Short mmCIF file of C-alpha atoms in Angstrom, two decimals:
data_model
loop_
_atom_site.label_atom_id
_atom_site.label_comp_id
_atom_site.label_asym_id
_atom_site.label_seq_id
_atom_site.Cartn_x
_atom_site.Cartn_y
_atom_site.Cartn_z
CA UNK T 258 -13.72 -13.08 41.48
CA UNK T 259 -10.23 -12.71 43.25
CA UNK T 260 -9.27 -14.70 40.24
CA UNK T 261 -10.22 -12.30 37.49
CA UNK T 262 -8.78 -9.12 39.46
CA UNK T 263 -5.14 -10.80 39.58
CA UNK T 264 -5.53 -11.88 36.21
CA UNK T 265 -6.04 -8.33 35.18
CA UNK T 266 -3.46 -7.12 37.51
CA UNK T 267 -1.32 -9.40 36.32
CA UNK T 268 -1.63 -8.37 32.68
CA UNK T 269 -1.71 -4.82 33.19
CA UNK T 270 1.50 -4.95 34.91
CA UNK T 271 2.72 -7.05 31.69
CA UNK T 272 1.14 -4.39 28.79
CA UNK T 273 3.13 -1.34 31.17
CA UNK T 274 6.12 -3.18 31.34
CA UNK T 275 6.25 -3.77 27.39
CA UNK T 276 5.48 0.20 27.38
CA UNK T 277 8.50 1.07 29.46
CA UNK T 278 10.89 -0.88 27.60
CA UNK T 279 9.83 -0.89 24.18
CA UNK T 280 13.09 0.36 22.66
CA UNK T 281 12.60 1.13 18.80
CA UNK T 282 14.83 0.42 15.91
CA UNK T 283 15.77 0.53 12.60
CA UNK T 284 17.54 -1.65 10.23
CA UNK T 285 19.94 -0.46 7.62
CA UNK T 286 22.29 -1.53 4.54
CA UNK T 287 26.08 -0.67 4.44
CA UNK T 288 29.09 -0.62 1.77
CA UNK T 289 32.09 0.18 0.90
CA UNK T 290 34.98 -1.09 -1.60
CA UNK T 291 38.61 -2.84 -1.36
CA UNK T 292 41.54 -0.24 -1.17
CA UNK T 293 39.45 2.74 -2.54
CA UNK T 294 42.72 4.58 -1.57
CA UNK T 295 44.89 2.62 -3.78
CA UNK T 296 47.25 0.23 -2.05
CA UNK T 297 47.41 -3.47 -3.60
CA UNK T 298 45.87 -6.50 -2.30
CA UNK T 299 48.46 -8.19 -1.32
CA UNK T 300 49.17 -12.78 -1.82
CA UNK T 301 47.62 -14.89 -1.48
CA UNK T 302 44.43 -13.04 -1.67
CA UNK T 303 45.85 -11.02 -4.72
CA UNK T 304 44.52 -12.90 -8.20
CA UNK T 305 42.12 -15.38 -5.82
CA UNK T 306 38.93 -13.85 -5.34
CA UNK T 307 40.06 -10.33 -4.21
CA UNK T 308 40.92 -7.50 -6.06
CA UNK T 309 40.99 -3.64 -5.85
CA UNK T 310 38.01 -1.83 -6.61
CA UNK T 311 35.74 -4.56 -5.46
CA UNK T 312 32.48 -3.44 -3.27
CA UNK T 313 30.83 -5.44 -0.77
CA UNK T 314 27.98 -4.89 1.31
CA UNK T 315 26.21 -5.73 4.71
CA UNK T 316 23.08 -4.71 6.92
CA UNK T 317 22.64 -3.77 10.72
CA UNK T 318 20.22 -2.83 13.18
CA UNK T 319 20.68 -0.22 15.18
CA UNK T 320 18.70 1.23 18.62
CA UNK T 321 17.27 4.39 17.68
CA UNK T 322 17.57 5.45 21.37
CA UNK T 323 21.29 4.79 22.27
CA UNK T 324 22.24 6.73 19.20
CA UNK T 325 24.46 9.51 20.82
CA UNK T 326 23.71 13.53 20.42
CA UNK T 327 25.16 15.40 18.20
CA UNK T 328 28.63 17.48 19.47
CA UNK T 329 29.65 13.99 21.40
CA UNK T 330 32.00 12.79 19.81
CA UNK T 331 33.75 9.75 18.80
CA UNK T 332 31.40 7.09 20.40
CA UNK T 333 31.25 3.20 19.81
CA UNK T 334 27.40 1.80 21.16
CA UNK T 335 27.81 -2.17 21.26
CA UNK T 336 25.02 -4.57 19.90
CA UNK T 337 25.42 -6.33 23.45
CA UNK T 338 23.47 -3.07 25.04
CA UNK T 339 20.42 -3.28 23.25
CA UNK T 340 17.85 -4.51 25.11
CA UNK T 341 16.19 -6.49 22.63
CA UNK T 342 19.71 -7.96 21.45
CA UNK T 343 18.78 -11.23 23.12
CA UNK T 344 15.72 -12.23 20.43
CA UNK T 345 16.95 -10.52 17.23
CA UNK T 346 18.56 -13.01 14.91
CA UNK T 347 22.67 -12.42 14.57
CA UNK T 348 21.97 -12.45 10.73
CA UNK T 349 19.85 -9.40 11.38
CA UNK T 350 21.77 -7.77 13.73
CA UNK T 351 25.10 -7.83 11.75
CA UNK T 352 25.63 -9.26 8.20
CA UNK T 353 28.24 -8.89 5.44
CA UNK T 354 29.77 -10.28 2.74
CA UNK T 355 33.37 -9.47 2.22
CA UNK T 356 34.13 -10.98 -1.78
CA UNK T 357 32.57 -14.31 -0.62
CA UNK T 358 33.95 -14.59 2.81
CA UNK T 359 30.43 -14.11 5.04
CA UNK T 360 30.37 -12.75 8.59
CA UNK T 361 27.48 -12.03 11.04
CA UNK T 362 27.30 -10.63 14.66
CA UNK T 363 27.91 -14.25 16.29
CA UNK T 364 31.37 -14.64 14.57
CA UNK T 365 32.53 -11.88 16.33
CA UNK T 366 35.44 -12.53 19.16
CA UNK T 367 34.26 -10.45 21.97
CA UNK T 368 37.46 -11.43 24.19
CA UNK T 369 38.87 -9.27 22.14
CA UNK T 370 36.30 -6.48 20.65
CA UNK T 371 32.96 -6.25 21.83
CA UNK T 372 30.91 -5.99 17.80
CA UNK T 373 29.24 -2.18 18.02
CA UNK T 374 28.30 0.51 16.17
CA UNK T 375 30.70 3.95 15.94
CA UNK T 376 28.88 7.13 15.80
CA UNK T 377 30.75 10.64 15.17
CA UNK T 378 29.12 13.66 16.85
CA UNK T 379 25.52 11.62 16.62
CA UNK T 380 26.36 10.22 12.48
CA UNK T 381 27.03 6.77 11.37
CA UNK T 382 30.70 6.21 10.90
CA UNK T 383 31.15 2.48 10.82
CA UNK T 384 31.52 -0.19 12.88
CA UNK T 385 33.85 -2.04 15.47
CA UNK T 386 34.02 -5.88 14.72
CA UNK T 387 36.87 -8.62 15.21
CA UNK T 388 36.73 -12.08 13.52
CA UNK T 389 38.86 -15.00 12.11
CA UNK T 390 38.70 -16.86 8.86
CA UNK T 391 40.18 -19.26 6.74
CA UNK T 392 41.90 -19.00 3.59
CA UNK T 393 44.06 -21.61 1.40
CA UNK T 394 44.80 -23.54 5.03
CA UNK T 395 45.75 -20.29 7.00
CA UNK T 396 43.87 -18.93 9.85
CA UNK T 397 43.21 -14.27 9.24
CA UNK T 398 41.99 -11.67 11.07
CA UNK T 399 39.19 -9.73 9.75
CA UNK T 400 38.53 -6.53 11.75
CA UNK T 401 36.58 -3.44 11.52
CA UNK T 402 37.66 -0.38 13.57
CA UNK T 403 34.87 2.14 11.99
CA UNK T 404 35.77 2.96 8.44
CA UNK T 405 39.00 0.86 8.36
CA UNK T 406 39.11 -2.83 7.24
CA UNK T 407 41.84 -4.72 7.54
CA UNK T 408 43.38 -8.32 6.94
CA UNK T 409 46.33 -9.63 8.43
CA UNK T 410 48.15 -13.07 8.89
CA UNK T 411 47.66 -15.25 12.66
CA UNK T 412 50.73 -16.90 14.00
CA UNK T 413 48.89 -19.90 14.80
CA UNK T 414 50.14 -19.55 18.48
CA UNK T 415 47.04 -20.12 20.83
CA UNK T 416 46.39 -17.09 23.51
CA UNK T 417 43.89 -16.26 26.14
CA UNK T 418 42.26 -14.38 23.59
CA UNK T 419 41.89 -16.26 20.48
CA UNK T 420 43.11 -20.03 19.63
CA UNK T 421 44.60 -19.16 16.11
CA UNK T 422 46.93 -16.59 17.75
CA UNK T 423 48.04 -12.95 17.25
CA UNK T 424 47.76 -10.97 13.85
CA UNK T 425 51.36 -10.44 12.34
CA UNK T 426 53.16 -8.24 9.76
CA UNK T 427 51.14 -5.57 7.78
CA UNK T 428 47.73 -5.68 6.40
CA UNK T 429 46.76 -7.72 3.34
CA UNK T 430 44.04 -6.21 2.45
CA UNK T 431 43.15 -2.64 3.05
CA UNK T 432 39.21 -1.23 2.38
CA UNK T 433 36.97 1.14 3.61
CA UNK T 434 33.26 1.59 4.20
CA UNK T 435 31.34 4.51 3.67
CA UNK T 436 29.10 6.16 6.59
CA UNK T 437 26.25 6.60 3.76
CA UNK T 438 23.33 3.97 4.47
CA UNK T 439 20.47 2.87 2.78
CA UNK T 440 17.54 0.89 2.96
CA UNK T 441 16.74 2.67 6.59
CA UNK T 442 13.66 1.02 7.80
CA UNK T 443 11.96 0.55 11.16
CA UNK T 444 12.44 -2.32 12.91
CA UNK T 445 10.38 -4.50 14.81
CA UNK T 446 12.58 -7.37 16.62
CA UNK T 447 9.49 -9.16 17.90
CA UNK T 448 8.57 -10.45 14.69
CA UNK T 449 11.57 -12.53 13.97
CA UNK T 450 10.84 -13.90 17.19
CA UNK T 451 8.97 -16.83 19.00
CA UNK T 452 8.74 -14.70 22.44
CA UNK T 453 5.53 -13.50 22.58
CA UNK T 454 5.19 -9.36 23.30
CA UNK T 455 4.48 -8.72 26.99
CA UNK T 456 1.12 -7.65 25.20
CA UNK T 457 0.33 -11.03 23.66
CA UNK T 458 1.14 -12.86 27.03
CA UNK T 459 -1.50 -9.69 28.69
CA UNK T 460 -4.32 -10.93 26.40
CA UNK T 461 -3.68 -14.68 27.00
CA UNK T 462 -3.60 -14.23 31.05
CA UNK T 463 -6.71 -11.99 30.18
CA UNK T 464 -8.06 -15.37 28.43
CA UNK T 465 -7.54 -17.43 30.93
CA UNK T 466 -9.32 -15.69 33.49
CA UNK T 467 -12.30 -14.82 31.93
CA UNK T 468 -12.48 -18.73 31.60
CA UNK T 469 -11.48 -19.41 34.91
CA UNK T 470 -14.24 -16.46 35.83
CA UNK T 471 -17.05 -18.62 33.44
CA UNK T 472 -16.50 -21.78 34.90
CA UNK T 473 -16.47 -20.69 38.81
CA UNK T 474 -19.68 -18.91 37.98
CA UNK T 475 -20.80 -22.55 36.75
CA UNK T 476 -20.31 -24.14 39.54
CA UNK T 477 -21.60 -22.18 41.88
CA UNK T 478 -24.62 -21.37 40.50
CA UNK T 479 -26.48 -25.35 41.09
CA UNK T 480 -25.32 -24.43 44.64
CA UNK T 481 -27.04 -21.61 44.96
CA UNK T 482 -30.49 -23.01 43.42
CA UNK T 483 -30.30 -26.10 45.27
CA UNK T 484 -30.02 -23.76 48.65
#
């Protein structure tokens, strides 16, 4: 009997726990284009896969509760505070496709910018990501600081920071997203995930016992009539 009553206190602990920290989110789409301001894309992206004008697009997921109140501000949230960050795919959590070149949240070089999320005064208004790529046999910088993309050349001089080196000159390519998304949807990260739900792991404890309960009571009762 001691059994079943730690088996249910057991699993009642579990089910409040995934009440107290069941964050909720919601997963949404992104764009924007490549210099919608004008400037030229400059070589050797210029004539090889990149032009003006051109759009790309992405999706995110973002925690419904960290987003920040309105009147606050200029605020950057980073993916590596949400709680649930640890079971949501990077794929999920941060995806784009820049004319071809594809980036996701585990690409992103955190010694130098942790990936987030910007908010203005409680609104969208873009993102903060860092990452490297290669192009015709040189190592760029791709990097996000809210609206602003930009593209520059690496020295190739290895640093504390990053092994292709420090970004040089001026940008090669200049674009922009727009803090209008689409596609908002709630978001469960449990189901792209193996983890069972505190929940689940309540009802199989719960399981267990009664089974543990059923076969004690098994036992003991030939005791009982042979007594």
């Amino acid at each position: 009997m001691r059994f079943l009553s730690t088996g249910f206190g057991i699993a009642a602990l579990l089910v409040s726990y995934g009440a107290a920290t069941a964050d909720t989110y919601t997963s949404a789409n992104f764009s924007g284009a490549i210099n919608p301001g004008g400037a030229n894309v400059k070589a050797p992206f210029s004539g090889n896969g990149f032009n003006q004008g051109d759009s790309f697009s992405g999706n995110f997921v973002f925690d419904n509760s960290l987003v920040p109140a309105a009147g606050s501000g200029l605020v950057n949230v980073f993916f590596s505070s949400f709680p649930d960050i640890g079971i949501i795919p990077s794929t999920t959590a941060l995806s784009f496709n820049f004319d071809g070149v594809v980036f996701n949240l585990s690409n992103n070089i955190d010694a130098l910018l942790p990936a987030g999320i910007q908010y203005s005064n409680g609104a969208f208004h873009g993102l903060e990501f860092i990452s490297d790529f290669a192009f015709q046999g040189s190592e760029y910088q791709f990097r996000i600081d809210g609206t602003a993309i930009t593209v520059k050349l690496l020295n190739g001089i290895p640093n504390s920071f990053d092994p292709n080196g420090f970004p040089t000159g001026n940008s090669l390519i200049n674009a922009h997203l727009t803090t209008s998304l689409t596609n908002l949807a709630p978001f469960d990260p449990t189901v792209t995930s193996a983890v069972p739900e505190p929940t689940t792991w309540a009802m199989l404890i719960l399981g267990f016992a009664g089974i543990g309960f059923m076969a004690y009571r098994r036992k003991s009762k030939p005791a009982l009539m042979a007594a």
